Coordinates of C-alpha atoms in Angstrom, one line a residue:
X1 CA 45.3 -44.1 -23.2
X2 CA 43.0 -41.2 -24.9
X3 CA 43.3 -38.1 -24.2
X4 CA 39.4 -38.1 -22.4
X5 CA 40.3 -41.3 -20.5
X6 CA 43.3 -40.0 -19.1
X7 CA 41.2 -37.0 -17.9
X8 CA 38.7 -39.0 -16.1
X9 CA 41.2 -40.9 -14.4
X10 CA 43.4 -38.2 -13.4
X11 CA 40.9 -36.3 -12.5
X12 CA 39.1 -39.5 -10.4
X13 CA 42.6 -39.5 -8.3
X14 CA 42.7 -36.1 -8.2
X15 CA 39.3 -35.6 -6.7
X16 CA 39.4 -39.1 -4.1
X17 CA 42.6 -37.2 -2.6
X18 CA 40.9 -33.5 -3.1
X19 CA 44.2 -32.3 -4.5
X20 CA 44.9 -29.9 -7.1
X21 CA 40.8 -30.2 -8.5
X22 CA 42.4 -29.9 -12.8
X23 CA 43.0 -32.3 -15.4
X24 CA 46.3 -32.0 -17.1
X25 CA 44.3 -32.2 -20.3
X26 CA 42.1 -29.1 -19.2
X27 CA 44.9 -26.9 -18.0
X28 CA 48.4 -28.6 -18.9
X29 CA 51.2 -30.3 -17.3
X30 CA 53.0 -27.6 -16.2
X31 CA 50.1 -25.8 -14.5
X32 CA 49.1 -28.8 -12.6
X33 CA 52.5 -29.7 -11.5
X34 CA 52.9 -26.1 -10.0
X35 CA 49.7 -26.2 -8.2
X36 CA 51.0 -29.7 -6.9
X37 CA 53.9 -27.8 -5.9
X38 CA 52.4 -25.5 -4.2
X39 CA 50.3 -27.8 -2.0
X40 CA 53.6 -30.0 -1.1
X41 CA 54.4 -29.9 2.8
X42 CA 56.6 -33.3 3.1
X43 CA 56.7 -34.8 6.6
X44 CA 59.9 -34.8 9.0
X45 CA 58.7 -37.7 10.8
X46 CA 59.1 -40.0 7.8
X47 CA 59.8 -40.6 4.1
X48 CA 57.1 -41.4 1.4
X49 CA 57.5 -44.4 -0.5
X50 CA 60.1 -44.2 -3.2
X51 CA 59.5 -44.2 -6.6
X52 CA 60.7 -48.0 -6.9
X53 CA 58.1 -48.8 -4.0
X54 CA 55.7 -46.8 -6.1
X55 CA 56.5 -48.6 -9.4
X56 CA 56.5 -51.7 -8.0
X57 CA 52.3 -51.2 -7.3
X58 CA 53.1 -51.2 -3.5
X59 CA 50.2 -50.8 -1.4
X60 CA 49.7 -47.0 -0.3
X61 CA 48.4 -46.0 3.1
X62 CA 47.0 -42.3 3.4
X63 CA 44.6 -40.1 5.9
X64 CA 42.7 -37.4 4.4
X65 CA 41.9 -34.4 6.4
X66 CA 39.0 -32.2 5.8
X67 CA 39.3 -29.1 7.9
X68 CA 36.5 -26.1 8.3
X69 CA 35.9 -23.1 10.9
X70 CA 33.7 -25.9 13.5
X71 CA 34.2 -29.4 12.4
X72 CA 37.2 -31.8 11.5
X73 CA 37.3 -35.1 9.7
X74 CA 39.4 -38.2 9.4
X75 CA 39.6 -40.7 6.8
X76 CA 41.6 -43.6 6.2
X77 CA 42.3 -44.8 2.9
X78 CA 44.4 -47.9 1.5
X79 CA 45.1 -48.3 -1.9
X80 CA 45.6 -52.1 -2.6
X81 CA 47.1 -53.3 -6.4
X82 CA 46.8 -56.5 -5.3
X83 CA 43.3 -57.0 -4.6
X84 CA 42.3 -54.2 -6.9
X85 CA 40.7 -51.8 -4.2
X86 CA 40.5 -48.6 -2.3
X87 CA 39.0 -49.2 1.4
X88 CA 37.8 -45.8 2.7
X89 CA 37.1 -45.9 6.3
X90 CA 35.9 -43.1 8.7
X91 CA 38.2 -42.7 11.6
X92 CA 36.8 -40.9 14.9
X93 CA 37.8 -37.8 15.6
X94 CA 38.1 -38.3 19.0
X95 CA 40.9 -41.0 18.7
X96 CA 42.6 -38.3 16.8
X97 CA 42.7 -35.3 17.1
X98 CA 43.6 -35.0 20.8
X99 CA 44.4 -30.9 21.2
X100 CA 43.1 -28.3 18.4
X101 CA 46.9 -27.4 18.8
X102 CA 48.3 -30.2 17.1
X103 CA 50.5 -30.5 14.2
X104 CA 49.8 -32.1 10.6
X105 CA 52.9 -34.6 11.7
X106 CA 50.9 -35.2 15.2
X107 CA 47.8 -35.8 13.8
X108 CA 49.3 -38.7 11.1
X109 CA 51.0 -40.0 14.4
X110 CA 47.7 -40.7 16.1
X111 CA 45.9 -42.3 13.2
X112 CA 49.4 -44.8 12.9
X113 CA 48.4 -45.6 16.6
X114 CA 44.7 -45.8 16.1
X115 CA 44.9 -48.0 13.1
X116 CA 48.2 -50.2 14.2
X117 CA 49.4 -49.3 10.3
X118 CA 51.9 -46.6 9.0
X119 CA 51.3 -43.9 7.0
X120 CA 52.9 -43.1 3.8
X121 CA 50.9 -40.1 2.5
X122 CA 48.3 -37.2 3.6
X123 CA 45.6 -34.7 2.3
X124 CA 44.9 -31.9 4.4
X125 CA 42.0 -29.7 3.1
X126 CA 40.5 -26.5 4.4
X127 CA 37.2 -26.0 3.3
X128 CA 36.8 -22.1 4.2
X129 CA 39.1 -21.4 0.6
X130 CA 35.9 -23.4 -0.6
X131 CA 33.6 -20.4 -0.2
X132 CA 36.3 -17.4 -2.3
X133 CA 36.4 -19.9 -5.1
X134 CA 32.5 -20.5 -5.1
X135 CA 31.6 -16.8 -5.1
X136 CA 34.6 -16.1 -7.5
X137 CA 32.3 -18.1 -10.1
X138 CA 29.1 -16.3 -9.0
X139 CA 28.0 -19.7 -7.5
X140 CA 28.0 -23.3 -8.6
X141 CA 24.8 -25.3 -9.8
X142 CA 25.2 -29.4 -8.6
X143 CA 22.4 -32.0 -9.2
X144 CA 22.3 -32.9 -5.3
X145 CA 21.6 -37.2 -5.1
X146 CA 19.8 -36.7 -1.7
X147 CA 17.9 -34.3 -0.1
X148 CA 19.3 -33.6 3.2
X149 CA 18.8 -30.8 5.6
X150 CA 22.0 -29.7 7.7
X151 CA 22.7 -26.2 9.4
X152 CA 19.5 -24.7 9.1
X153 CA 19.6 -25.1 5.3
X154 CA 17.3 -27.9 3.3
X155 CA 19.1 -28.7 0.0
X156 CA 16.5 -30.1 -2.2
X157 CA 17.6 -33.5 -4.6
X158 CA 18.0 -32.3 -7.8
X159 CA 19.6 -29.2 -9.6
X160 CA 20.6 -26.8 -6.7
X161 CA 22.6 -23.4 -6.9
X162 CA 25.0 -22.5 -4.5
X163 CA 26.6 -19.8 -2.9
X164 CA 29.8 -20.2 -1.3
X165 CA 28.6 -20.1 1.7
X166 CA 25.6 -22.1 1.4
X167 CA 28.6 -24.7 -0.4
X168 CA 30.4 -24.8 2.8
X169 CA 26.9 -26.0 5.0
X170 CA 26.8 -28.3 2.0
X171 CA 30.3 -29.9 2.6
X172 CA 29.5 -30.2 6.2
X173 CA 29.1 -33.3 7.6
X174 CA 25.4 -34.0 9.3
X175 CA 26.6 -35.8 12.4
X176 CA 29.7 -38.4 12.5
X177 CA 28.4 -41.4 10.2
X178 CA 28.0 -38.7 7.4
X179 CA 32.1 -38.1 6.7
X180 CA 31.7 -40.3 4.1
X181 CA 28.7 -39.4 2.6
X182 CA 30.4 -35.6 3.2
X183 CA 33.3 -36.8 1.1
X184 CA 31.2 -37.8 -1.8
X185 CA 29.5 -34.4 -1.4
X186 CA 33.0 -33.0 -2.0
X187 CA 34.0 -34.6 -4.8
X188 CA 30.7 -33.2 -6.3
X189 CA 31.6 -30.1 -5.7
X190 CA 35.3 -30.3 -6.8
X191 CA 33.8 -31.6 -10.6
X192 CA 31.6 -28.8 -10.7
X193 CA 34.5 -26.4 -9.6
X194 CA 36.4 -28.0 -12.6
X195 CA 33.3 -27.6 -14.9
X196 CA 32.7 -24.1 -14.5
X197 CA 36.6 -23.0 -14.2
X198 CA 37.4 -24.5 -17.3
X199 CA 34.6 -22.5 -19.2
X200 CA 36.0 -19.1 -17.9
X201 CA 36.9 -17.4 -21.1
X202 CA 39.9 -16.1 -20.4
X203 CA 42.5 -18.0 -18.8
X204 CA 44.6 -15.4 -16.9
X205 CA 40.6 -14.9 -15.2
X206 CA 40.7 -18.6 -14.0
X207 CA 44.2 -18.7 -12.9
X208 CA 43.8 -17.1 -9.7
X209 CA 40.8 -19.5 -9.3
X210 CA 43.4 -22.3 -10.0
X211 CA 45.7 -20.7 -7.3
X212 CA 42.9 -20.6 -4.9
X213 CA 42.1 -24.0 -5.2
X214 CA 45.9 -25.0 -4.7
X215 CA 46.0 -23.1 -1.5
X216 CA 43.4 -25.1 -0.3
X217 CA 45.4 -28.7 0.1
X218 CA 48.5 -29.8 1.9
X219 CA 50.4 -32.7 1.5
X220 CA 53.5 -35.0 1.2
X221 CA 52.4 -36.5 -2.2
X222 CA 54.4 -34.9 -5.5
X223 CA 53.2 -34.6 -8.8
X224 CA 55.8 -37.2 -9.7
X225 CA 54.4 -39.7 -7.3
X226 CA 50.4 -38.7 -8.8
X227 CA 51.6 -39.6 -12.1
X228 CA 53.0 -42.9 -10.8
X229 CA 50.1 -43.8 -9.1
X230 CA 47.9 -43.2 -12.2
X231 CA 49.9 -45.8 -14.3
X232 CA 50.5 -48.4 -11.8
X233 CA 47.4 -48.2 -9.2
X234 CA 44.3 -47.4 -12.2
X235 CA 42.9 -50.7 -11.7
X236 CA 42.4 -50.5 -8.0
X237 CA 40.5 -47.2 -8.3
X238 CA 37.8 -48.3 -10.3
X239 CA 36.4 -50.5 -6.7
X240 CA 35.7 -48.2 -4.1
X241 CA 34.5 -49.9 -0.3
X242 CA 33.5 -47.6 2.4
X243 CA 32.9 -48.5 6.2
X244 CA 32.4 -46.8 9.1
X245 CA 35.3 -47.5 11.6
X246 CA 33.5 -50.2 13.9
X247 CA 32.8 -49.8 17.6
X248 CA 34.1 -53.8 19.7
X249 CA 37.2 -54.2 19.9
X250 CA 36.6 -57.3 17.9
X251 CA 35.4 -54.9 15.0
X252 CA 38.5 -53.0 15.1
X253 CA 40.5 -56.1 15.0
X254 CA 38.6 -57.3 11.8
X255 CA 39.7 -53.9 10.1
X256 CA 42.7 -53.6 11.3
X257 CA 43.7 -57.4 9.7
X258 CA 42.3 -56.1 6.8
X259 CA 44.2 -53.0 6.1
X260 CA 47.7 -54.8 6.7
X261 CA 49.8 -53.6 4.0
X262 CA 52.2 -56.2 4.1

């Protein structure tokens, strides 16, 4: 694999699970690893899936968090070899989180009941660490797809310059069918984070920036079990489906059938 193609994929993974936001090829393998380090918090509940699992193409079951000072999201995402996919699906918040006070291990608890599936992995990202790094690079400047209008702030289509805090109204989702139209919003902002890190001229000035953005994910997944995803699941990342999670019973049924791991 070239050296750009690796980048592009690593960094596709990297930014569909919001975690770590640099390419090895950008930054190297040992600075990645120890920003993956530093946003491992395994589960007690439960073990991932083990590197044979993993190697064997295995299909991977994981909930992505996206946390900020007034809103929380939940998404479900399954990463199928078999069929070549990852489904994306936005989970309600309601069927979730249950108290403010609950823990990362309650929280994956409630989606297993929700969905009827297990679990094996989870993102948790705070979006507040979003607005340091933003104004730590003087603002970023995205080419926004849609014009959209959400806490008293209009953000034009096109080239738009953001502060950090105008980045965080920008990350936030309209109303609840927006998560995943949030999400792509994120991964927007991650490349451009990426972008304009890797063209600070001195590295020991984009360090902390790196460390930042470390700080700014939790989860169970290693840096060994990133790199064995990117060799044995590439294929299925290249199809994306989305769906909002349905409202009958029947609905839920249909989804639930199709997110079956076994």
């Amino acid at each position: 694999m070239s050296s750009k193609a690796k980048k592009e994929w690593i960094g596709g993974l990297v930014l569909l699970l919001l975690i770590g936001f640099v390419g090895t090829s950008m930054f190297g393998y040992e600075t990645v690893k120890a920003a993956m380090n530093d946003a491992y918090v395994p589960l007690s509940h439960k073990e991932p899936l083990s590197e044979e699992a993993l190697k064997q193409g295995k299909p991977i079951s994981a909930l992505l968090i996206t946390k900020n000072e007034e809103h929380t999201s939940f998404v479900h995402m399954t990463i199928n070899k078999k069929d070549a996919h990852v489904h994306m699906t936005n989970i309600p918040v309601a069927s979730i989180l249950k108290d403010n006070a609950q823990s990362t291990e309650q929280l994956l608890q409630n989606a297993e009941q929700t969905l009827g599936i297990p679990i094996d992995y989870y993102a948790m990202i705070d979006q507040t660490s979003i607005k340091t790094i933003v104004d730590k690079l003087d603002g970023i400047v995205i080419n926004n797809p849609t014009a959209f209008t959400n806490d008293e702030r209009t953000f034009p289509a096109g080239e738009v310059k953001l502060t950090g805090e105008e980045a965080l109204a920008y990350l936030q989702p309209v109303h609840e069918q927006d998560v995943l139209s949030a999400h792509d919003r994120q991964i927007l902002v991650a490349k451009t984070i990426i972008k304009q890190v890797a063209t600070v001229p001195s590295f020991t000035k984009a360090k902390p920036i790196l460390n930042e953005l470390s700080n700014t994910v939790q989860t169970n997944l290693t840096f060994e079990d990133l790199s064995l995803m990117r060799k044995q699941y590439k294929a299925a990342f290249a199809s994306i489906k989305k769906a909002e999670y349905p409202q009958t019973e029947v609905e839920v049924q249909q989804l639930t059938s199709k997110l079956q791991l076994s």
